[in-house]
């Protein structure tokens, strides 16, 4: 935080209060209101935190107007083109791109932790056979604190590091197990000779009865999906992780909280909701009906996969994934896939419709990731678990950063109370 000579003046009933202002390395200045209540006896009101910076961070920067996403200063399109997921994980966790030796060491450390405790298999078997993989994921990741208690002490730096590596390594295994369990197939153990993305595809699609060779184009597309979802600043699930960890809760519980938040259709659940919407639309001729519904104020329907809280011109992740979607669909020979045809037409209609143009609603990352995952053969129920696997590193990097921040305090927002003022209890026989 850079001290600024600027201050903001707030005047309430003729009395003025000087509030310090700070500048980041980029982005809007912030007004420091930490002492506002003590000095002026008022709270600020900002549901949805649309104008509130909840922390200092050096990890990710988004310029919503420019459609820019930077991790540690590096643009996401460069990382998606030139880097790979585990290198981006290193960058997010430790702040710099690794040397060749550092990335090799990091990959070895992650690879050595990909198996889960064998007793966890029994834990899986307690879930209903048809459980949604996200439900299983929330439960199993929360339960990691019972299986890996030796890395759950947040006050021990070494344990924090081990927990971080364990989660990055084991989340793909747990997500693949959740999928296998939901379709009644045996669990497939991780393979340390495969890269991170190929190993995940192998654990999801291999069966003991026959060989499964991972196509490098699919592996690259999977790696890109992981990379593009790795972190996204103080979004709802990341803020949930930070809030949960502000009480010094164990890291596995905090990540489970993030996964629970991600599940919602306004956040990580949007890719599943988007694909389901495309299937419901079914044919191009029904698009106008759905566009009309999206514009109708009396209809709660929204075009899933469109719009973003922060990006107001373009989602840079969507640009990269659009290209991957074309590659994957070409490889799999599904150019005539009716869902994709609906998706392409919908994209064009919405991009040219004045309602969507004026409100700056354009296809977001979930629009394209859903199409790719569908083409790869994942059921829609696996879309959000895959988002969770990718975002785990972002949650952990932000969790670590918060832990190392000397200004960290327990999160405790205030409220604008509109309920009854104090009143006396009425005995049941006197209530009417
Ligand atoms: N379809 C139709 N109208 C929409 C849509 C949409 N998808 N999104 C926003 N609007 C309208 C909304 O009705 C409002 O209109 P008005 O100003 O007349 O009241 C205006 O646009 C602004 O909407 P908002 O709800 O105030 O915007 P927000 O920033 O709170 O919401 C959003 C952002 C992503 C929750 C929302 O655009 C949405 O629900 N999109 C669909 C779900 C989706 O695709 N989510 C994935 C987000 S990207 C993945 C991630 O980072 O998690």
PDB file of N, CA and C in Angstrom, residues 355-403:
ATOM      1  N   UNK A 355     -30.065  -4.626 -26.350  1.00  0.00           N
ATOM      2  CA  UNK A 355     -30.188  -4.850 -24.900  1.00  0.00           C
ATOM      3  C   UNK A 355     -28.855  -5.339 -24.331  1.00  0.00           C
ATOM      4  N   UNK A 356     -28.279  -6.352 -24.991  1.00  0.00           N
ATOM      5  CA  UNK A 356     -27.031  -6.937 -24.485  1.00  0.00           C
ATOM      6  C   UNK A 356     -25.851  -5.993 -24.704  1.00  0.00           C
ATOM      7  N   UNK A 357     -25.892  -5.249 -25.828  1.00  0.00           N
ATOM      8  CA  UNK A 357     -24.789  -4.319 -26.108  1.00  0.00           C
ATOM      9  C   UNK A 357     -24.799  -3.198 -25.061  1.00  0.00           C
ATOM     10  N   UNK A 358     -25.980  -2.598 -24.825  1.00  0.00           N
ATOM     11  CA  UNK A 358     -26.059  -1.481 -23.869  1.00  0.00           C
ATOM     12  C   UNK A 358     -25.676  -1.918 -22.458  1.00  0.00           C
ATOM     13  N   UNK A 359     -26.099  -3.119 -22.071  1.00  0.00           N
ATOM     14  CA  UNK A 359     -25.785  -3.578 -20.709  1.00  0.00           C
ATOM     15  C   UNK A 359     -24.431  -4.269 -20.635  1.00  0.00           C
ATOM     16  N   UNK A 360     -23.715  -4.272 -21.764  1.00  0.00           N
ATOM     17  CA  UNK A 360     -22.379  -4.859 -21.832  1.00  0.00           C
ATOM     18  C   UNK A 360     -22.382  -6.323 -21.385  1.00  0.00           C
ATOM     19  N   UNK A 361     -23.316  -7.069 -21.928  1.00  0.00           N
ATOM     20  CA  UNK A 361     -23.417  -8.494 -21.613  1.00  0.00           C
ATOM     21  C   UNK A 361     -22.880  -9.288 -22.800  1.00  0.00           C
ATOM     22  N   UNK A 362     -21.764  -9.967 -22.601  1.00  0.00           N
ATOM     23  CA  UNK A 362     -21.113 -10.723 -23.685  1.00  0.00           C
ATOM     24  C   UNK A 362     -20.809 -12.116 -23.127  1.00  0.00           C
ATOM     25  N   UNK A 363     -20.458 -13.065 -24.017  1.00  0.00           N
ATOM     26  CA  UNK A 363     -20.187 -14.421 -23.509  1.00  0.00           C
ATOM     27  C   UNK A 363     -19.005 -14.409 -22.534  1.00  0.00           C
ATOM     28  N   UNK A 364     -19.164 -15.069 -21.420  1.00  0.00           N
ATOM     29  CA  UNK A 364     -18.064 -15.157 -20.450  1.00  0.00           C
ATOM     30  C   UNK A 364     -17.366 -16.514 -20.573  1.00  0.00           C
ATOM     31  N   UNK A 365     -16.395 -16.751 -19.717  1.00  0.00           N
ATOM     32  CA  UNK A 365     -15.563 -17.963 -19.808  1.00  0.00           C
ATOM     33  C   UNK A 365     -16.397 -19.248 -19.744  1.00  0.00           C
ATOM     34  N   UNK A 366     -17.481 -19.190 -18.979  1.00  0.00           N
ATOM     35  CA  UNK A 366     -18.288 -20.401 -18.802  1.00  0.00           C
ATOM     36  C   UNK A 366     -19.026 -20.802 -20.053  1.00  0.00           C
ATOM     37  N   UNK A 367     -19.284 -19.845 -20.914  1.00  0.00           N
ATOM     38  CA  UNK A 367     -19.980 -20.141 -22.155  1.00  0.00           C
ATOM     39  C   UNK A 367     -19.150 -21.141 -22.971  1.00  0.00           C
ATOM     40  N   UNK A 368     -17.838 -20.869 -23.093  1.00  0.00           N
ATOM     41  CA  UNK A 368     -16.988 -21.731 -23.923  1.00  0.00           C
ATOM     42  C   UNK A 368     -16.491 -22.965 -23.181  1.00  0.00           C
ATOM     43  N   UNK A 369     -16.221 -22.832 -21.869  1.00  0.00           N
ATOM     44  CA  UNK A 369     -15.701 -24.007 -21.156  1.00  0.00           C
ATOM     45  C   UNK A 369     -16.743 -25.116 -21.164  1.00  0.00           C
ATOM     46  N   UNK A 370     -18.016 -24.754 -21.047  1.00  0.00           N
ATOM     47  CA  UNK A 370     -19.079 -25.760 -21.062  1.00  0.00           C
ATOM     48  C   UNK A 370     -19.095 -26.522 -22.376  1.00  0.00           C
ATOM     49  N   UNK A 371     -18.921 -25.791 -23.482  1.00  0.00           N
ATOM     50  CA  UNK A 371     -18.951 -26.434 -24.806  1.00  0.00           C
ATOM     51  C   UNK A 371     -17.780 -27.420 -24.936  1.00  0.00           C
ATOM     52  N   UNK A 372     -16.591 -26.999 -24.484  1.00  0.00           N
ATOM     53  CA  UNK A 372     -15.411 -27.872 -24.596  1.00  0.00           C
ATOM     54  C   UNK A 372     -15.598 -29.132 -23.749  1.00  0.00           C
ATOM     55  N   UNK A 373     -16.034 -28.934 -22.520  1.00  0.00           N
ATOM     56  CA  UNK A 373     -16.161 -30.089 -21.616  1.00  0.00           C
ATOM     57  C   UNK A 373     -17.214 -31.062 -22.120  1.00  0.00           C
ATOM     58  N   UNK A 374     -18.290 -30.533 -22.667  1.00  0.00           N
ATOM     59  CA  UNK A 374     -19.339 -31.384 -23.253  1.00  0.00           C
ATOM     60  C   UNK A 374     -18.733 -32.222 -24.394  1.00  0.00           C
ATOM     61  N   UNK A 375     -17.951 -31.554 -25.265  1.00  0.00           N
ATOM     62  CA  UNK A 375     -17.359 -32.265 -26.408  1.00  0.00           C
ATOM     63  C   UNK A 375     -16.381 -33.340 -25.932  1.00  0.00           C
ATOM     64  N   UNK A 376     -15.697 -33.080 -24.825  1.00  0.00           N
ATOM     65  CA  UNK A 376     -14.740 -34.059 -24.309  1.00  0.00           C
ATOM     66  C   UNK A 376     -15.421 -35.285 -23.705  1.00  0.00           C
ATOM     67  N   UNK A 377     -16.702 -35.154 -23.434  1.00  0.00           N
ATOM     68  CA  UNK A 377     -17.441 -36.295 -22.893  1.00  0.00           C
ATOM     69  C   UNK A 377     -17.768 -36.172 -21.412  1.00  0.00           C
ATOM     70  N   UNK A 378     -17.516 -34.996 -20.825  1.00  0.00           N
ATOM     71  CA  UNK A 378     -17.882 -34.820 -19.412  1.00  0.00           C
ATOM     72  C   UNK A 378     -19.376 -34.542 -19.306  1.00  0.00           C
ATOM     73  N   UNK A 379     -20.060 -35.139 -18.325  1.00  0.00           N
ATOM     74  CA  UNK A 379     -21.450 -34.759 -18.090  1.00  0.00           C
ATOM     75  C   UNK A 379     -21.487 -33.353 -17.466  1.00  0.00           C
ATOM     76  N   UNK A 380     -22.606 -32.661 -17.609  1.00  0.00           N
ATOM     77  CA  UNK A 380     -22.674 -31.283 -17.090  1.00  0.00           C
ATOM     78  C   UNK A 380     -22.376 -31.225 -15.589  1.00  0.00           C
ATOM     79  N   UNK A 381     -22.720 -32.301 -14.869  1.00  0.00           N
ATOM     80  CA  UNK A 381     -22.509 -32.282 -13.411  1.00  0.00           C
ATOM     81  C   UNK A 381     -21.019 -32.190 -13.053  1.00  0.00           C
ATOM     82  N   UNK A 382     -20.125 -32.475 -14.013  1.00  0.00           N
ATOM     83  CA  UNK A 382     -18.683 -32.402 -13.727  1.00  0.00           C
ATOM     84  C   UNK A 382     -18.094 -31.022 -14.037  1.00  0.00           C
ATOM     85  N   UNK A 383     -18.882 -30.142 -14.661  1.00  0.00           N
ATOM     86  CA  UNK A 383     -18.311 -28.856 -15.073  1.00  0.00           C
ATOM     87  C   UNK A 383     -17.831 -28.041 -13.867  1.00  0.00           C
ATOM     88  N   UNK A 384     -18.686 -27.939 -12.864  1.00  0.00           N
ATOM     89  CA  UNK A 384     -18.307 -27.115 -11.706  1.00  0.00           C
ATOM     90  C   UNK A 384     -17.188 -27.775 -10.884  1.00  0.00           C
ATOM     91  N   UNK A 385     -17.194 -29.107 -10.700  1.00  0.00           N
ATOM     92  CA  UNK A 385     -16.027 -29.715 -10.034  1.00  0.00           C
ATOM     93  C   UNK A 385     -14.713 -29.404 -10.756  1.00  0.00           C
ATOM     94  N   UNK A 386     -14.744 -29.347 -12.098  1.00  0.00           N
ATOM     95  CA  UNK A 386     -13.513 -29.032 -12.837  1.00  0.00           C
ATOM     96  C   UNK A 386     -13.101 -27.585 -12.575  1.00  0.00           C
ATOM     97  N   UNK A 387     -14.063 -26.698 -12.493  1.00  0.00           N
ATOM     98  CA  UNK A 387     -13.779 -25.304 -12.114  1.00  0.00           C
ATOM     99  C   UNK A 387     -13.141 -25.299 -10.713  1.00  0.00           C
ATOM    100  N   UNK A 388     -13.680 -26.105  -9.814  1.00  0.00           N
ATOM    101  CA  UNK A 388     -13.137 -26.143  -8.438  1.00  0.00           C
ATOM    102  C   UNK A 388     -11.694 -26.639  -8.422  1.00  0.00           C
ATOM    103  N   UNK A 389     -11.397 -27.661  -9.241  1.00  0.00           N
ATOM    104  CA  UNK A 389     -10.022 -28.165  -9.317  1.00  0.00           C
ATOM    105  C   UNK A 389      -9.103 -27.022  -9.752  1.00  0.00           C
ATOM    106  N   UNK A 390      -9.511 -26.304 -10.811  1.00  0.00           N
ATOM    107  CA  UNK A 390      -8.677 -25.216 -11.341  1.00  0.00           C
ATOM    108  C   UNK A 390      -8.479 -24.101 -10.326  1.00  0.00           C
ATOM    109  N   UNK A 391      -9.551 -23.719  -9.637  1.00  0.00           N
ATOM    110  CA  UNK A 391      -9.515 -22.546  -8.753  1.00  0.00           C
ATOM    111  C   UNK A 391      -8.840 -22.831  -7.423  1.00  0.00           C
ATOM    112  N   UNK A 392      -8.609 -24.116  -7.105  1.00  0.00           N
ATOM    113  CA  UNK A 392      -8.008 -24.447  -5.810  1.00  0.00           C
ATOM    114  C   UNK A 392      -6.714 -23.668  -5.593  1.00  0.00           C
ATOM    115  N   UNK A 393      -5.882 -23.557  -6.617  1.00  0.00           N
ATOM    116  CA  UNK A 393      -4.614 -22.844  -6.426  1.00  0.00           C
ATOM    117  C   UNK A 393      -4.851 -21.363  -6.122  1.00  0.00           C
ATOM    118  N   UNK A 394      -5.863 -20.773  -6.757  1.00  0.00           N
ATOM    119  CA  UNK A 394      -6.177 -19.363  -6.482  1.00  0.00           C
ATOM    120  C   UNK A 394      -6.619 -19.194  -5.031  1.00  0.00           C
ATOM    121  N   UNK A 395      -7.517 -20.077  -4.597  1.00  0.00           N
ATOM    122  CA  UNK A 395      -7.987 -19.996  -3.206  1.00  0.00           C
ATOM    123  C   UNK A 395      -6.802 -20.128  -2.241  1.00  0.00           C
ATOM    124  N   UNK A 396      -5.910 -21.095  -2.542  1.00  0.00           N
ATOM    125  CA  UNK A 396      -4.804 -21.350  -1.616  1.00  0.00           C
ATOM    126  C   UNK A 396      -3.817 -20.179  -1.621  1.00  0.00           C
ATOM    127  N   UNK A 397      -3.560 -19.624  -2.811  1.00  0.00           N
ATOM    128  CA  UNK A 397      -2.622 -18.492  -2.870  1.00  0.00           C
ATOM    129  C   UNK A 397      -3.167 -17.317  -2.065  1.00  0.00           C
ATOM    130  N   UNK A 398      -4.471 -17.079  -2.186  1.00  0.00           N
ATOM    131  CA  UNK A 398      -5.086 -15.953  -1.469  1.00  0.00           C
ATOM    132  C   UNK A 398      -5.138 -16.243   0.035  1.00  0.00           C
ATOM    133  N   UNK A 399      -5.367 -17.505   0.356  1.00  0.00           N
ATOM    134  CA  UNK A 399      -5.393 -17.936   1.759  1.00  0.00           C
ATOM    135  C   UNK A 399      -4.020 -17.728   2.399  1.00  0.00           C
ATOM    136  N   UNK A 400      -2.962 -18.145   1.650  1.00  0.00           N
ATOM    137  CA  UNK A 400      -1.594 -17.972   2.163  1.00  0.00           C
ATOM    138  C   UNK A 400      -1.268 -16.503   2.331  1.00  0.00           C
ATOM    139  N   UNK A 401      -1.647 -15.716   1.337  1.00  0.00           N
ATOM    140  CA  UNK A 401      -1.354 -14.278   1.385  1.00  0.00           C
ATOM    141  C   UNK A 401      -2.030 -13.634   2.592  1.00  0.00           C
ATOM    142  N   UNK A 402      -3.274 -14.003   2.812  1.00  0.00           N
ATOM    143  CA  UNK A 402      -4.003 -13.430   3.951  1.00  0.00           C
ATOM    144  C   UNK A 402      -3.314 -13.797   5.257  1.00  0.00           C
ATOM    145  N   UNK A 403      -2.842 -15.055   5.311  1.00  0.00           N
ATOM    146  CA  UNK A 403      -2.203 -15.513   6.529  1.00  0.00           C
ATOM    147  C   UNK A 403      -0.923 -14.754   6.839  1.00  0.00           C
TER     148      UNK A 403
END
